[in-house]
Coordinates of C-alpha atoms and ligand atoms in Angstrom, one line a residue:
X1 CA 0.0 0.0 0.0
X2 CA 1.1 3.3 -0.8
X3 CA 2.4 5.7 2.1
X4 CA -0.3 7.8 1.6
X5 CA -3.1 4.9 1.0
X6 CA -2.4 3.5 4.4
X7 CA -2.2 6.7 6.3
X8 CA -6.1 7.6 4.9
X9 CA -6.7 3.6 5.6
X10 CA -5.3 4.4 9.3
X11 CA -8.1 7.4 10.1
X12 CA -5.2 10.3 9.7
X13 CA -6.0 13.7 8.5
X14 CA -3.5 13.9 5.7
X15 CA -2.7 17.1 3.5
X16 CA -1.0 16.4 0.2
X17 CA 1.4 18.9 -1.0
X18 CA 2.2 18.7 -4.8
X19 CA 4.9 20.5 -5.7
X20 CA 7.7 18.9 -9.0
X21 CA 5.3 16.3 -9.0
X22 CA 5.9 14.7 -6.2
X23 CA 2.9 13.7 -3.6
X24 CA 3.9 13.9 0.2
X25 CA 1.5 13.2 2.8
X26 CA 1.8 14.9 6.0
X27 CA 0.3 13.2 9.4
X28 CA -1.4 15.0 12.3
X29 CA -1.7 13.6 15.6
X30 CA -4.8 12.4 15.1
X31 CA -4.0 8.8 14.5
X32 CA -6.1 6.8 17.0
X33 CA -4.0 3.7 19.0
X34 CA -6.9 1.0 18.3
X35 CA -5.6 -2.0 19.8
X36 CA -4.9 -1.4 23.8
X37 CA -0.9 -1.1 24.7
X38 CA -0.2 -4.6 25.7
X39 CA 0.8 -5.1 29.6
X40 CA 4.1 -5.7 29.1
X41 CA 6.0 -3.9 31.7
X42 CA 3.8 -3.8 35.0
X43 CA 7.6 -3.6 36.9
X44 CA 10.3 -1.6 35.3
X45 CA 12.5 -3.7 32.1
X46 CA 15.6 -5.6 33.5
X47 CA 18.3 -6.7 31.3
X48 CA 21.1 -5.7 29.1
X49 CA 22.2 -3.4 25.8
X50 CA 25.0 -3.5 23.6
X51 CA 25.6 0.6 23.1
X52 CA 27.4 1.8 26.6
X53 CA 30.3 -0.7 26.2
X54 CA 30.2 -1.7 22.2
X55 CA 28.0 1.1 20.5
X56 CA 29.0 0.7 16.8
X57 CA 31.1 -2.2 17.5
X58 CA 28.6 -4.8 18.0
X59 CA 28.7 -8.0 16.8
X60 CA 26.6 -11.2 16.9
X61 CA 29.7 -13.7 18.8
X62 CA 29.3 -10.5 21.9
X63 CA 25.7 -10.8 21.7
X64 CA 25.5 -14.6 22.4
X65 CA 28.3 -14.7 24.5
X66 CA 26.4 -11.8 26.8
X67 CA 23.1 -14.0 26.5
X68 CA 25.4 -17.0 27.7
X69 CA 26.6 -14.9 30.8
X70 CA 23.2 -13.4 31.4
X71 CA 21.4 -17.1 31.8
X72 CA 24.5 -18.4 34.1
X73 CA 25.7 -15.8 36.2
X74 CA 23.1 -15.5 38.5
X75 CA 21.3 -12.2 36.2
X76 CA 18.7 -14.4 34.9
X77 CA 17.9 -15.5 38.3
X78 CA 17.6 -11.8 40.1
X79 CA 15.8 -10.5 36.8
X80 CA 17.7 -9.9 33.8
X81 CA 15.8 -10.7 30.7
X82 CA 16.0 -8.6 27.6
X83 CA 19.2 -8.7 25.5
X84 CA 18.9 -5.6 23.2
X85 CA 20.8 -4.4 20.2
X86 CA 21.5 -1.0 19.9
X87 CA 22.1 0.6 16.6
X88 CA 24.2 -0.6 14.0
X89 CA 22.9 -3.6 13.3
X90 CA 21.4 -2.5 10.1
X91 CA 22.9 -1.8 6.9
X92 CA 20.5 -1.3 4.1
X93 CA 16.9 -1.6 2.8
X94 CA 16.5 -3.7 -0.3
X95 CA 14.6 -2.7 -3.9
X96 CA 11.3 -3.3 -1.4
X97 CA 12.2 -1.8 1.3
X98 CA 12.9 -4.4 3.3
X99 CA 15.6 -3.6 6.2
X100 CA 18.6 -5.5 6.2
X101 CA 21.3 -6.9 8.7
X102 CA 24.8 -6.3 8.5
X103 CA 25.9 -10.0 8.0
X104 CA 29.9 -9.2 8.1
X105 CA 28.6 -8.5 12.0
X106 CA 25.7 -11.2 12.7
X107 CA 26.5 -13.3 10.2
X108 CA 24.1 -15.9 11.1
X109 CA 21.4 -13.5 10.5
X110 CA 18.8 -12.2 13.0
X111 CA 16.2 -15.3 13.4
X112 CA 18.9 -17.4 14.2
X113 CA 20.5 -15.1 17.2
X114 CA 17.1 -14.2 18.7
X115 CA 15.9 -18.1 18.5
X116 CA 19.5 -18.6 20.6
X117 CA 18.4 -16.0 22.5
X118 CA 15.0 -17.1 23.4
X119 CA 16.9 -20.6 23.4
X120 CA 18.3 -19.4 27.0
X121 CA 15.1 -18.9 28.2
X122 CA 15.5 -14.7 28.2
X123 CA 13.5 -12.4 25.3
X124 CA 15.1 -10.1 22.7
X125 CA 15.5 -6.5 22.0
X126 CA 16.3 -4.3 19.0
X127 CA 17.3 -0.8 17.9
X128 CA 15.5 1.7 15.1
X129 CA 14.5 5.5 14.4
X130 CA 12.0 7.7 14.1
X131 CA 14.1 9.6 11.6
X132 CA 15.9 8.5 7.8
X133 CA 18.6 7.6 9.7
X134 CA 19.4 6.1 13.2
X135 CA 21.9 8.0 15.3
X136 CA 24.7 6.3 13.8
X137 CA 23.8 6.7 9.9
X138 CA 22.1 3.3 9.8
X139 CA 18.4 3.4 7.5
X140 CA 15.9 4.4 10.1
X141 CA 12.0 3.5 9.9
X142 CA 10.2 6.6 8.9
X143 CA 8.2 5.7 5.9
X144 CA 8.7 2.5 6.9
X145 CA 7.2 1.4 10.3
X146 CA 4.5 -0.9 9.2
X147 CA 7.0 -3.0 7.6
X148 CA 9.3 -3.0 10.1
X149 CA 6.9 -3.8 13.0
X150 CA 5.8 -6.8 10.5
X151 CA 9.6 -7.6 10.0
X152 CA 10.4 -7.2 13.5
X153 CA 7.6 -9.8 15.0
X154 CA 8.6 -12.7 12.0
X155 CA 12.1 -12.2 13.6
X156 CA 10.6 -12.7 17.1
X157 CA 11.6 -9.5 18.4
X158 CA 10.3 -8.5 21.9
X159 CA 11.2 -5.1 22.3
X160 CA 12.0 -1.8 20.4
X161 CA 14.2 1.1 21.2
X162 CA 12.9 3.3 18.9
X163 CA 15.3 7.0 18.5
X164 CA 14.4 10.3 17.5
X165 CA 17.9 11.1 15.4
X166 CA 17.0 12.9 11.7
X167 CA 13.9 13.5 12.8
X168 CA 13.7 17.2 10.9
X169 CA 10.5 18.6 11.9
X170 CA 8.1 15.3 12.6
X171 CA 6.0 15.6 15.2
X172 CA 7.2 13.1 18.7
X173 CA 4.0 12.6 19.7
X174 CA 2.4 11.4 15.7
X175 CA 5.7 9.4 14.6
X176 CA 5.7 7.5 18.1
X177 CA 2.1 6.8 17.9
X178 CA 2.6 5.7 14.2
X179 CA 5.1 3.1 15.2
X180 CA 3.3 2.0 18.9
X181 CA 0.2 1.1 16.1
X182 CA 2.4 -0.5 13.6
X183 CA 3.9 -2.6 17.0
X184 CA 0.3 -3.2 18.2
X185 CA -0.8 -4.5 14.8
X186 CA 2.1 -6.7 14.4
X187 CA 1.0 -10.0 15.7
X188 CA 3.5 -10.0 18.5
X189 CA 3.7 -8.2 21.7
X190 CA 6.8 -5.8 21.6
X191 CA 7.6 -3.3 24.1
X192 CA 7.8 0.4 22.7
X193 CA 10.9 1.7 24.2
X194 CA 10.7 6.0 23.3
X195 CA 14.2 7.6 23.1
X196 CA 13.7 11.2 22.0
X197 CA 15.7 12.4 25.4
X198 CA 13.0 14.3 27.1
X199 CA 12.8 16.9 24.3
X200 CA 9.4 17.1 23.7
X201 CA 8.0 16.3 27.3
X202 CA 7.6 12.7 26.5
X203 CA 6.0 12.5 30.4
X204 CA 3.2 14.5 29.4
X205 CA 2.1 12.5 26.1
X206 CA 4.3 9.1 25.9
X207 CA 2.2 6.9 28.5
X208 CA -0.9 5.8 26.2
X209 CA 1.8 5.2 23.3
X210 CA 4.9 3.0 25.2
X211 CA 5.8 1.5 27.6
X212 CA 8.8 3.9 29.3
X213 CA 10.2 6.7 27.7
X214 CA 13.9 8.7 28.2
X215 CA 13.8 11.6 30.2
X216 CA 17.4 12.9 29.6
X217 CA 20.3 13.2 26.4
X218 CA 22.8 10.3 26.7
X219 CA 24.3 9.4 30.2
X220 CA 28.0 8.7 30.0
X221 CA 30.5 6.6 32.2
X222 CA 31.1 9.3 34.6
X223 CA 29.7 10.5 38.7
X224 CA 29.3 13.3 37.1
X225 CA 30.6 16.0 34.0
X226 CA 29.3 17.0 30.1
X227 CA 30.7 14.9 27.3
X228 CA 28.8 16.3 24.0
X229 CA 25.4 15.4 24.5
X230 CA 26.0 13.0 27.2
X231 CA 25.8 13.9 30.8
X232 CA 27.4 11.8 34.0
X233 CA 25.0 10.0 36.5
X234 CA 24.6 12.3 39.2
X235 CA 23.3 15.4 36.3
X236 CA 21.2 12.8 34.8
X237 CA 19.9 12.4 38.6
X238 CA 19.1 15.7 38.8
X239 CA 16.7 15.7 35.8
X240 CA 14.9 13.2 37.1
X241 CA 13.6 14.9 40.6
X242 CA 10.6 16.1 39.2
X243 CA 9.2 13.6 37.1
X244 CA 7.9 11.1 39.8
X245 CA 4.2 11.8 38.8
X246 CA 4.4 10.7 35.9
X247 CA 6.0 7.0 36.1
X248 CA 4.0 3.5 37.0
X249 CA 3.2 0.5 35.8
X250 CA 3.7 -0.3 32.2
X251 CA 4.8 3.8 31.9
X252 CA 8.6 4.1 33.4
X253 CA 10.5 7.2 33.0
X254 CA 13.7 6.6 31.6
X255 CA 16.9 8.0 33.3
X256 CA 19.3 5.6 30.5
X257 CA 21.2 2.6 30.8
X258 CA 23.2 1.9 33.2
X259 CA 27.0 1.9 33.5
X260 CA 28.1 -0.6 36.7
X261 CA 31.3 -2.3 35.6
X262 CA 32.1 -0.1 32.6
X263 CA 35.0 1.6 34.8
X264 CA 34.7 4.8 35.1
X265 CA 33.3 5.4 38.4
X266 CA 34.5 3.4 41.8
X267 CA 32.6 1.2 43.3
X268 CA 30.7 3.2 45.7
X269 CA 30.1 5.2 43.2
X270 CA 28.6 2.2 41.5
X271 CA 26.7 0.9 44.4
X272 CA 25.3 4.8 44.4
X273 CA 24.2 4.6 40.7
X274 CA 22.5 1.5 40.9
X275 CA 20.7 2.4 44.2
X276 CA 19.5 5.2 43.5
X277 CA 18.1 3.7 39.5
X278 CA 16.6 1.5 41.9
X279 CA 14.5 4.0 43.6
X280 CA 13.8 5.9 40.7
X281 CA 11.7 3.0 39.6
X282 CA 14.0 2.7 36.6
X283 CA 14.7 0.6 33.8
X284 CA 17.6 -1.8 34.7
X285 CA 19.5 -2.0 31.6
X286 CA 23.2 -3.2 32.3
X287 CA 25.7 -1.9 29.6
X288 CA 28.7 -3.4 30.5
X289 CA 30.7 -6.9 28.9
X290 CA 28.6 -9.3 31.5
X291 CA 31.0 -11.8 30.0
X292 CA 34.1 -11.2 32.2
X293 CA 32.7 -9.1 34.6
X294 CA 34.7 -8.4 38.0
X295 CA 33.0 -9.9 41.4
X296 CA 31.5 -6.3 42.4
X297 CA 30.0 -5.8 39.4
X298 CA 28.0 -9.1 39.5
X299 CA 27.5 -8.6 43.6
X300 CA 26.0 -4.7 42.4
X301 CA 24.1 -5.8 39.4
X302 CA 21.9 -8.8 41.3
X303 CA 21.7 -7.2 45.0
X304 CA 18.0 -9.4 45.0
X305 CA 16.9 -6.4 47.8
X306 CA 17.7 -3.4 45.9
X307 CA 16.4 -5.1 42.9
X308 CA 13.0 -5.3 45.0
X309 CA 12.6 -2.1 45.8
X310 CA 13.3 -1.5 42.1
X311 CA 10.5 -4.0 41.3
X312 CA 7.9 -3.1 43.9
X313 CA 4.9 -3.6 42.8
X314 CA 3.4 -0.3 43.3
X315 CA 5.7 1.3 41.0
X316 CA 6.0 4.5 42.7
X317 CA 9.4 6.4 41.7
X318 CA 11.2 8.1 44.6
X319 CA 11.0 11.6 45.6
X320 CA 13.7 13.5 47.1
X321 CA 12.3 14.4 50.2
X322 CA 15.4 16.2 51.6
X323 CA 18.4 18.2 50.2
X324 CA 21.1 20.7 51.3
X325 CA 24.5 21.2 50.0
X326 CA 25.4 17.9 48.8
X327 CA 23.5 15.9 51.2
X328 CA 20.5 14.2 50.0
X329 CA 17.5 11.8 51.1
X330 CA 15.2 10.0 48.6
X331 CA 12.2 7.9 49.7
X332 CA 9.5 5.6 48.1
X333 CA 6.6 3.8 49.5
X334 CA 6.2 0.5 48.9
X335 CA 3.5 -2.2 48.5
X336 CA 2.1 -3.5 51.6
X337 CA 3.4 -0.3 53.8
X338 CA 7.0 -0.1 53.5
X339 CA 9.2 2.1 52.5
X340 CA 12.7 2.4 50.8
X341 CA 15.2 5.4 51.7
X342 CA 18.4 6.3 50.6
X343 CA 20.4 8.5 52.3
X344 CA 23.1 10.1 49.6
X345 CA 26.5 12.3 50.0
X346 CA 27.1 13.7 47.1
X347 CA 30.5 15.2 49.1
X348 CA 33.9 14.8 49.1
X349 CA 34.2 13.7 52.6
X350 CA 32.1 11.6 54.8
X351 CA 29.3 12.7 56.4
X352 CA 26.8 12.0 59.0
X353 CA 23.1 12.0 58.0
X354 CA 19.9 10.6 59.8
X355 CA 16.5 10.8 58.4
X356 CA 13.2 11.3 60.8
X357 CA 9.6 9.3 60.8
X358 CA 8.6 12.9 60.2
X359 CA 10.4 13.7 57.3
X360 CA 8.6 10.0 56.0
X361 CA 5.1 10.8 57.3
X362 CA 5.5 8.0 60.4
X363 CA 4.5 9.0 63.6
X364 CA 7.6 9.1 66.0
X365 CA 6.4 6.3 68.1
X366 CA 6.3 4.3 65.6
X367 CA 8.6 1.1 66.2
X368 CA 10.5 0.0 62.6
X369 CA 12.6 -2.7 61.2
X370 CA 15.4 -1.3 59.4
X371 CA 17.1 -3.3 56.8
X372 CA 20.4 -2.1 55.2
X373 CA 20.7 -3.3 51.3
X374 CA 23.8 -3.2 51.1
X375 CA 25.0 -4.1 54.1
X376 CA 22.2 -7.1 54.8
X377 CA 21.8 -5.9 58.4
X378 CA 19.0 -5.3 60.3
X379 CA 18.1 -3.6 63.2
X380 CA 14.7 -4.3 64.8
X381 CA 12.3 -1.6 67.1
X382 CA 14.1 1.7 65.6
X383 CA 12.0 4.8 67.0
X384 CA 12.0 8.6 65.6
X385 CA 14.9 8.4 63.1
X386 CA 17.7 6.3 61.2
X387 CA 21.1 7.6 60.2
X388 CA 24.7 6.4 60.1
X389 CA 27.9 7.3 58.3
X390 CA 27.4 7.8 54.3
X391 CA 30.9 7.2 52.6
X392 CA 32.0 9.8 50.1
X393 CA 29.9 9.8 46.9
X394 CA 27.8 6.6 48.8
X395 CA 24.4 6.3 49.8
X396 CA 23.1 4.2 52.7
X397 CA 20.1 2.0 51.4
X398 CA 17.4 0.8 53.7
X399 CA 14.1 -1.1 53.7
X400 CA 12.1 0.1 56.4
X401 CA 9.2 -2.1 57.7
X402 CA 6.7 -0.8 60.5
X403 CA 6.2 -3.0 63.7
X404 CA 2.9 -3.1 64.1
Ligands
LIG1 C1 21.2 7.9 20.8 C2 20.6 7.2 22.0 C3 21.5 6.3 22.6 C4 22.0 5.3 21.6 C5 22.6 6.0 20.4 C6 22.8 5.0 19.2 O1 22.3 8.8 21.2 O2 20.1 8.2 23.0 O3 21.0 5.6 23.7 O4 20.9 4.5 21.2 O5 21.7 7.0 19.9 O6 23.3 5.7 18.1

């Protein structure tokens, strides 16, 4: 069907411009999502993605070999369960449009490395644009959506990060929706996965058409710093303070992937980075090789009680509930009454830092159970306040559970 054709066929109010002959039809955003957004994503997405540690440089023997590490060392168990490419897995479209995999990189072709992948028991993600190109110069689907969604569930795919890179002047809103219908009318279930970096106010418009949506530019292997248009952890933190409204089940803001084990940052820093993802109800997307990954890196990626607090049912993303100078406290209920704090020193030095049943809404009397994450202990019939010594650039993690 022509482009036009299919975007009458879809109920969009199209204007045709004819100018040298050519025919372009333009979409409003009044393409209606028939089919309902599956329920894909009632807890935030765990698993891994090839662009923080490979980005161009992926190939299909680093795919399988993270799949292999992912089922046996202990990820599967606490979680982990999409494997997505990021761009550059493309290389062309053929005389129909078709897209086309770079087969000097996967050279067993795509069906055959997601059927390994499903093989292990985890599901499969992949990469495309809303633009003519993905970020790295690759054909992206605009024009071409239908036929990729179609592609994309023959090949078995679960999942789709879907970019916003050559985008000229589309509407966000209009091409995501084109490609969450495309998805929906696929024949498979696929997670929409929008990555158009907060530009457009994704928070406000993004939750009827995907699943989770990125709230920031590109984080980058850093605690903290600018590197082109990627930021370091703690200035992708800060951009995420007032977004809590917005995120629940099946509609997770997006702070980016995460960057345990890459190297860059200490382990604290690590432990702090994946804490506070964790309480910011995000996605858990590992980016480093999980193939020969160091000891802390594997303790930091499965820690089964931050993961929970991550996971929590209620899906309520942290607020910060306390800051001054570089001292911070984040807090989240829980389902069932809990409630997860993190007590964070952004500071060069340790420091000393308590938080109050006030400052959480208990009342004073209130007797608690007060389990450390990282630590694993616990300290029962705690009255009016909690606090300890927070390491430089550390957080102190606790579960607290009321007495009652
Ligand atoms: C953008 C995205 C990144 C990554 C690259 C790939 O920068 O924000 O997460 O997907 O494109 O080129």
């Amino acid at each position: 069907m022509k482009t036009t054709a299919w975007l009458l066929a879809a109920g969009l109010s199209v204007s045709l411009c004819l100018g040298g002959g050519v025919a372009t039809a333009q979409a409003h955003e009044t393409l209606k999502l028939e089919a309902p957004k599956p329920n894909l994503l009632p807890t935030p997405p765990m698993g891994w993605n090839s662009w923080n540690k490979y980005a161009c440089n992926i190939t299909e023997d680093i795919v399988r070999k993270q799949a292999d590490a992912m089922a046996a060392s202990g990820l599967k168990d606490a979680g982990y369960q999409y494997i997505v490419i990021d761009d550059c897995w493309q290389k062309s479209r053929d005389a129909d449009g078709n897209i086309q995999v770079n087969l000097e990189r996967f050279p067993s072709g795509m069906k055959a490395l997601i059927d390994y992948v499903h093989s292990k028991g985890l599901k499969f993600g992949l990469y495309s644009d809303a633009g003519s190109l993905t970020c790295g110069g690759r054909p992206g689907s605009a024009g071409h959506e239908f036929q990729d969604a179609r592609q994309y569930a023959r090949w078995g795919v679960d999942y789709l990060k879907y970019d916003w890179c050559y985008t000229g002047t589309r509407d966000a809103e209009a091409a995501y929706t084109i490609m969450a219908k495309a998805l929906r009318e696929s024949g498979r279930d696929i997670v929409l996965s929008i990555c158009e970096w907060g530009d457009n106010y994704p928070q406000r418009w993004a939750a009827p058409i995907g699943h989770l949506w990125r709230t920031t530019g590109d984080i980058y292997d850093a605690w903290e710093g600018k590197k082109g248009y990627s930021i370091g952890m703690v200035n992708i933190l800060d951009k995420q303070v007032d977004l809590w409204r917005y995120s629940g089940p099946n509609r997770w803001n997006d702070p980016d992937m995460l960057e345990v084990g890459n190297g860059g940052m200490t382990t604290t820093e690590y432990e702090s980075h994946f804490s506070l993802w964790a309480m910011l109800a995000a996605p858990l997307i590992a980016g480093n090789d999980l193939s020969t990954m160091d000891a802390d890196t594997l303790r930091i990626l499965t820690n089964k009680d931050v993961i929970a607090v991550d996971q929590d049912p209620l899906g309520q993303q942290a607020k910060r509930i306390w800051k001054e100078g570089d001292l911070e406290i984040w807090a989240r209920p829980l389902k069932g009454g809990d409630q997860a704090v993190v007590l964070f020193n952004r500071g060069a030095a340790p420091a000393e830092m308590s938080v109050t049943w006030e400052q959480l809404n208990l009342p004073a009397g209130l007797k608690v159970q007060v389990k450390d994450l990282w630590s694993k202990k616990v300290t029962k019939n705690v009255k009016a306040r909690f606090g300890g010594t927070v390491a430089s650039h550390g957080v102190i993690m606790v579960r607290l559970t009321p007495i009652i």
